[in-house]
mmCIF file of C-alpha atoms in Angstrom:
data_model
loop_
_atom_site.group_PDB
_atom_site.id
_atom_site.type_symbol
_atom_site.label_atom_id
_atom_site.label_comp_id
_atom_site.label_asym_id
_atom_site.label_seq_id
_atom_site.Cartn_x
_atom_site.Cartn_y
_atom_site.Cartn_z
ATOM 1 C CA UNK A 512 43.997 -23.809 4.186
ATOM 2 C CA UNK A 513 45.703 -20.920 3.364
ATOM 3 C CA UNK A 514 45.036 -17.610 5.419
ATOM 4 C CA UNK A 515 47.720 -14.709 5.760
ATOM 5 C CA UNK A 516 48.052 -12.182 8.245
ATOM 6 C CA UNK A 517 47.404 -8.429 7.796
ATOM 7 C CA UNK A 518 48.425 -5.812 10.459
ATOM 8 C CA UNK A 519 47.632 -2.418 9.410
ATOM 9 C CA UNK A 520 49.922 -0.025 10.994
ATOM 10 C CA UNK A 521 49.755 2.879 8.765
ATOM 11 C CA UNK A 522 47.998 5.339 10.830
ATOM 12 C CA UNK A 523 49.079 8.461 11.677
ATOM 13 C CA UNK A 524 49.265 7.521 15.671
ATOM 14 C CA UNK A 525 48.193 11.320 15.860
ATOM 15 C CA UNK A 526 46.824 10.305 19.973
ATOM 16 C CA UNK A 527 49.848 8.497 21.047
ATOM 17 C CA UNK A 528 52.311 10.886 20.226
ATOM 18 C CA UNK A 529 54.701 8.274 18.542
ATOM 19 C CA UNK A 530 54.665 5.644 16.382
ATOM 20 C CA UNK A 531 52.514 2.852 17.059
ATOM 21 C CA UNK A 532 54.712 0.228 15.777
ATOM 22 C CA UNK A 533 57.916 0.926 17.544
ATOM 23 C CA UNK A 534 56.387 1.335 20.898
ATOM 24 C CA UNK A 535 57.475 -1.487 23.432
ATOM 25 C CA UNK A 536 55.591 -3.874 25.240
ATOM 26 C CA UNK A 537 58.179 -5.534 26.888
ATOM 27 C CA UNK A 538 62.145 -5.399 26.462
ATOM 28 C CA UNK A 539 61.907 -7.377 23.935
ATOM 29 C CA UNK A 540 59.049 -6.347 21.410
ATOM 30 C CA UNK A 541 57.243 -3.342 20.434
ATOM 31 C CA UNK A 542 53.777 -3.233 19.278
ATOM 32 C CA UNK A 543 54.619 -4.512 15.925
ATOM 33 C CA UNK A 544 56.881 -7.034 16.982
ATOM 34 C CA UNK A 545 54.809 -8.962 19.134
ATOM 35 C CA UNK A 546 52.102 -9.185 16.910
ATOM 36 C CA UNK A 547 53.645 -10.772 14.315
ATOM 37 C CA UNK A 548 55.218 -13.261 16.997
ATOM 38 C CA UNK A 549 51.878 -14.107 17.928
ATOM 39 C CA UNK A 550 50.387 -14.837 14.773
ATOM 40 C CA UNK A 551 53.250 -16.853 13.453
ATOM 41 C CA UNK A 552 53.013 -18.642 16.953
ATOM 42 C CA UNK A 553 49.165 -19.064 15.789
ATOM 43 C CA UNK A 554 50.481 -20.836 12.898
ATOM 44 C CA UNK A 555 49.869 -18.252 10.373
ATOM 45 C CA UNK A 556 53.282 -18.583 7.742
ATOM 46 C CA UNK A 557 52.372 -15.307 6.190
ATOM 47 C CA UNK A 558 52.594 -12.036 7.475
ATOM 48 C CA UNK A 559 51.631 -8.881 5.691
ATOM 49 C CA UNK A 560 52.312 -5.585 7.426
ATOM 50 C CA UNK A 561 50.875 -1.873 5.967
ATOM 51 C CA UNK A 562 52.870 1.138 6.968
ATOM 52 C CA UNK A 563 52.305 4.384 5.636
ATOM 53 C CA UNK A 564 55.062 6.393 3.099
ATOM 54 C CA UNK A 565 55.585 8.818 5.281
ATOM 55 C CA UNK A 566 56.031 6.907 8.455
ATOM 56 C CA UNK A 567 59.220 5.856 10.121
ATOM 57 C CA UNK A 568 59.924 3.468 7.592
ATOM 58 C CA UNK A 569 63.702 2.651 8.278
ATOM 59 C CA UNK A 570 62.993 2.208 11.594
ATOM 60 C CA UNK A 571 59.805 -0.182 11.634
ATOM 61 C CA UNK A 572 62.119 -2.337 8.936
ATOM 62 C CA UNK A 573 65.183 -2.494 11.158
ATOM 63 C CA UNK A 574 63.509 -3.705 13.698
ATOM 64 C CA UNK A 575 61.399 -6.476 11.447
ATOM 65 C CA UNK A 576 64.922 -7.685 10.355
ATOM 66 C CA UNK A 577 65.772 -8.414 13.450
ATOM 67 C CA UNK A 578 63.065 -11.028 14.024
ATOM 68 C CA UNK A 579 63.703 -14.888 12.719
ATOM 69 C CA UNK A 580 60.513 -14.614 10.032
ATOM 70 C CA UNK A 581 59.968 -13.219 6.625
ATOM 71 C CA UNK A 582 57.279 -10.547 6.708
ATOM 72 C CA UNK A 583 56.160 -8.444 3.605
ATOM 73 C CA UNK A 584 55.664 -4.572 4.178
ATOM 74 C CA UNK A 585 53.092 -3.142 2.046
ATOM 75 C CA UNK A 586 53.488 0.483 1.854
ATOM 76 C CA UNK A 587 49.844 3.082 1.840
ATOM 77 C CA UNK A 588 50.261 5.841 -0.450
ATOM 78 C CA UNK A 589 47.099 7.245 1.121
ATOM 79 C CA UNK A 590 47.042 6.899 4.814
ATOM 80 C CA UNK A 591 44.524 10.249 5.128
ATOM 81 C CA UNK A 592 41.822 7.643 3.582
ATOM 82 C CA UNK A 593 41.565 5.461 7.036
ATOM 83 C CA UNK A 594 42.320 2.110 8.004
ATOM 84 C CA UNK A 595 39.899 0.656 5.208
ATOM 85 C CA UNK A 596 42.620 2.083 2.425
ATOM 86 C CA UNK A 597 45.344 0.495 4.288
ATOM 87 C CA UNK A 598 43.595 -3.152 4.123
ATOM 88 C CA UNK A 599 42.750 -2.411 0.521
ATOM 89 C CA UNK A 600 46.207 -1.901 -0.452
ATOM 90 C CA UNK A 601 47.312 -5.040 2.230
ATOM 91 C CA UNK A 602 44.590 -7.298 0.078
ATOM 92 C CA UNK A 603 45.584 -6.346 -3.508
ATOM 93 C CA UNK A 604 49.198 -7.799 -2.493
ATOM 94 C CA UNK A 605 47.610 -10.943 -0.600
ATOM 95 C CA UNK A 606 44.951 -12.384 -3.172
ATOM 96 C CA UNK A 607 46.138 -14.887 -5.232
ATOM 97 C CA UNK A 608 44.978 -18.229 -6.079
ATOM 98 C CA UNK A 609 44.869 -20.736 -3.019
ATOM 99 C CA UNK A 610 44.416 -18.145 -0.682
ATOM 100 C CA UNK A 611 41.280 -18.644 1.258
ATOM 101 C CA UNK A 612 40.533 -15.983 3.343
ATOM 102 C CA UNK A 613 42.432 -12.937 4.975
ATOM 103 C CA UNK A 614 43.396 -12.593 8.519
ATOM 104 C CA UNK A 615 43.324 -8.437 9.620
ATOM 105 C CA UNK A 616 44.503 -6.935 12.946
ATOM 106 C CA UNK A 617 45.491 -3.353 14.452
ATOM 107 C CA UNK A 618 48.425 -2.811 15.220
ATOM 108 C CA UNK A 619 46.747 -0.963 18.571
ATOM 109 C CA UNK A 620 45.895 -4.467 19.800
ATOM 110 C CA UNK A 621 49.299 -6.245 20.596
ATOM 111 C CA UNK A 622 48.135 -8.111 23.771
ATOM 112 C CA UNK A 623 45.591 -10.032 21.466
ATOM 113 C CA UNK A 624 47.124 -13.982 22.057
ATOM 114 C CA UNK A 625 48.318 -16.792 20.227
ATOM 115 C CA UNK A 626 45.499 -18.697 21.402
ATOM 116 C CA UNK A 627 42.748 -16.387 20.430
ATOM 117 C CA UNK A 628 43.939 -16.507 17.044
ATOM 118 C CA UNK A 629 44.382 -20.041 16.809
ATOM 119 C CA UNK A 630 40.511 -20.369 17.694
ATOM 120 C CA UNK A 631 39.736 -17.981 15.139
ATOM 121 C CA UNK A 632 41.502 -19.770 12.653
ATOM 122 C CA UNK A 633 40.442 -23.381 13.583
ATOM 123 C CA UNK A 634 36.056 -21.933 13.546
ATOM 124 C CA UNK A 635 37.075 -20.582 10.302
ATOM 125 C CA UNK A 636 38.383 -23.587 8.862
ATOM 126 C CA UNK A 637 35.542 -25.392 10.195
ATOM 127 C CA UNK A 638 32.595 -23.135 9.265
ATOM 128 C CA UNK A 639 34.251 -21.148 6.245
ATOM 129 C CA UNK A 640 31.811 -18.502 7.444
ATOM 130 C CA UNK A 641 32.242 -14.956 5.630
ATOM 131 C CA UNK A 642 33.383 -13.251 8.786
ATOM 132 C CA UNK A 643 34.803 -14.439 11.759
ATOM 133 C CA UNK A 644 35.854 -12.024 14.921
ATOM 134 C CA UNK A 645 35.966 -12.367 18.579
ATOM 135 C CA UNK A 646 33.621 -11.775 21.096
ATOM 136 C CA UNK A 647 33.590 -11.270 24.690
ATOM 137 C CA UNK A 648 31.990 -13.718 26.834
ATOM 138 C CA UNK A 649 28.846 -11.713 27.766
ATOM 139 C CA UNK A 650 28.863 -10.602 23.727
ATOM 140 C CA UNK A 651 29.010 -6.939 24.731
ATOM 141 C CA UNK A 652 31.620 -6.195 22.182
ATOM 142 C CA UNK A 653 33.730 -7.405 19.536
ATOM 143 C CA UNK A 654 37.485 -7.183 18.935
ATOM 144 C CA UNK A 655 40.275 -8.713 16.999
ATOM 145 C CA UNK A 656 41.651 -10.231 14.490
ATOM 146 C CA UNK A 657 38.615 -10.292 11.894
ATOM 147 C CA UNK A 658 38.993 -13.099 9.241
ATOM 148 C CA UNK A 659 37.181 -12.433 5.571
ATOM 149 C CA UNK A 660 36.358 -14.888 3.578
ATOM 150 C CA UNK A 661 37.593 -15.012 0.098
ATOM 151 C CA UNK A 662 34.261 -14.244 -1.103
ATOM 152 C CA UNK A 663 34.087 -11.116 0.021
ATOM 153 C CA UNK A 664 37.696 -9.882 -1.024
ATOM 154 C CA UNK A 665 36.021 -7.743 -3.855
ATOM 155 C CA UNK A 666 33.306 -6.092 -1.840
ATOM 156 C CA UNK A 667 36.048 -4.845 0.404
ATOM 157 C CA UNK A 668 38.468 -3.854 -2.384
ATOM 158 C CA UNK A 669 35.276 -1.747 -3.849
ATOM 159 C CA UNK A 670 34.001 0.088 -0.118
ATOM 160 C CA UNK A 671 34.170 3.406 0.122
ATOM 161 C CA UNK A 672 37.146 4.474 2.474
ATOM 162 C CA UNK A 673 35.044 7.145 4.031
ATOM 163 C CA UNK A 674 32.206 4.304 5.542
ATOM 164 C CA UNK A 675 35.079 1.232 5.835
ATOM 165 C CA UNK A 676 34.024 -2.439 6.484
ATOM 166 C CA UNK A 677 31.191 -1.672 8.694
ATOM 167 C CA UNK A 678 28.354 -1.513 6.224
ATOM 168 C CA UNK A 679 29.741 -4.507 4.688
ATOM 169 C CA UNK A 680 30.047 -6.843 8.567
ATOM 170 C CA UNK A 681 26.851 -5.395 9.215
ATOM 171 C CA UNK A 682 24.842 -6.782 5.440
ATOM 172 C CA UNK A 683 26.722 -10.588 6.810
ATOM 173 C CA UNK A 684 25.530 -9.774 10.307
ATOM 174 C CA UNK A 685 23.282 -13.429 10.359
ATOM 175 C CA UNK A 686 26.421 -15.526 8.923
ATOM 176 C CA UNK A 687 29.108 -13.667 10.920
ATOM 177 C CA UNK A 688 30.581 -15.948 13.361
ATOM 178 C CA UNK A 689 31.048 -14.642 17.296
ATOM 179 C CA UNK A 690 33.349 -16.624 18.858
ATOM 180 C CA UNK A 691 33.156 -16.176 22.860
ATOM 181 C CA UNK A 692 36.633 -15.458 24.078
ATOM 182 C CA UNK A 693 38.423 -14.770 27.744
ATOM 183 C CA UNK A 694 41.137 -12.734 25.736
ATOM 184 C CA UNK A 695 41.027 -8.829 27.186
ATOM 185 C CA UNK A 696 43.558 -8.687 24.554
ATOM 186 C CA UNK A 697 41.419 -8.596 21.865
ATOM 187 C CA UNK A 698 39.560 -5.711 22.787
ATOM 188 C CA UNK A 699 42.476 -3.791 24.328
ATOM 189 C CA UNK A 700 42.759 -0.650 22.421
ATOM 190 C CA UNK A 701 45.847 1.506 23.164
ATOM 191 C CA UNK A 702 45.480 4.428 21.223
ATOM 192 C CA UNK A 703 46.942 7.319 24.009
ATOM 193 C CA UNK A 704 49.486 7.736 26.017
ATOM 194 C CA UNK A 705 46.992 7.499 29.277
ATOM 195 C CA UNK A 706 45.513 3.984 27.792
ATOM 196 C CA UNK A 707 49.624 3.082 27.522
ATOM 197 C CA UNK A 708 50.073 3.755 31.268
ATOM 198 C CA UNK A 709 46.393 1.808 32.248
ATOM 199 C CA UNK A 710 47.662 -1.107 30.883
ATOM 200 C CA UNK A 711 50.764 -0.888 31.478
ATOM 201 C CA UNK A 712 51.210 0.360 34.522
ATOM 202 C CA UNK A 713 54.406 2.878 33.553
ATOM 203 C CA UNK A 714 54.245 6.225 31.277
ATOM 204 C CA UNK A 715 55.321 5.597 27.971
ATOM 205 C CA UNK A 716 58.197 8.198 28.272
ATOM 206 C CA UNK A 717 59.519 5.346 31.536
ATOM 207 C CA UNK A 718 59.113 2.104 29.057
ATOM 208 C CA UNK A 719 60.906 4.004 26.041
ATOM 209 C CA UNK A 720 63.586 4.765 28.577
ATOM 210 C CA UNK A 721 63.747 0.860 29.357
ATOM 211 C CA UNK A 722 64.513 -0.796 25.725
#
């Protein structure tokens, strides 16, 4: 079974004040970093990242080199046209033969773990069900990673940028897999700098200071 990895990280981090991908979690990782630790730690050997061309480019790939696995950037030409362009241009690098479905992530959730995505993966290999996604344990929300099926690689390619996925999760809603998980990281958004120091428990300007 052969599913890849997508983090889209071309947004314009517009909230946050700074790039999204270079922002630290610990002293050793950023954002970026530690999500691609933790799905290659998942036991996902390919790993897809979308920046946008006018991000900070040099910097995000510096930092990628520094880590002991390959990972592809995929560069958005369009990053004004939403995260649904940025996972269009991340799938038209990924499909190929053998590849069976796509793996997609934020790069706002970085506390999402290893072990979340490994139960993602192993209900997907299981059911093959369109869409898979996590679910908290009462089902009052859903998070990430989302895995699509191969199936519905074209649908995606062809949706509208302005309406995204969501009209096509909702037309799967009775075949989308929930799959209950005790993961806050998978439906930790951190998308300010006030949701940085929640979760954190420092201001961003303190942790930047740190690394």
């Amino acid at each position: 079974m052969l599913v890849p990895g997508l983090i889209l990280a071309g947004g314009r981090s517009s909230r946050m004040g700074r790039p999204k991908p270079l922002l630290p979690v610990d002293r050793k990782d950023t954002f970026l970093t530690r999500l691609i630790r933790t799905l290659r730690d998942a036991g996902i050997t390919e790993v897809f990242v979308v920046l946008s061309v006018d991000g900070p480019l040099d910097a995000i790939e510096s930092i990628l080199s520094e880590l002991p696995y390959s990972v592809r950037v995929v560069e958005n030409p369009n990053p004004q046209n939403g995260q649904l362009s940025s996972l269009q241009c991340g799938l038209n690098v990924i499909e190929r033969p053998g590849v069976d479905a796509l793996l997609t992530t934020l790069v706002d959730l970085p506390l999402v773990s290893s072990a979340t995505v490994r139960t993602l993966l192993d209900t997907y290999k299981r059911t093959r069900a369109p869409i898979v996604r996590p679910s908290r344990l009462d089902g009052s929300a859903h998070g990430h990673p989302v895995i699509f099926d191969r199936t519905l690689f074209n649908k995606l390619r062809l949706a509208s940028p302005k309406t995204g996925a969501k009209p096509i999760v909702r037309s799967y809603k009775s075949e989308v897999i929930n799959v209950l998980v005790n993961d806050e990281g998978a439906f930790t958004d951190i998308d300010t700098p006030a949701d940085y120091e929640r979760i954190f428990g420092r201001s961003l300007s303190e942790a930047i200071k740190l690394r």
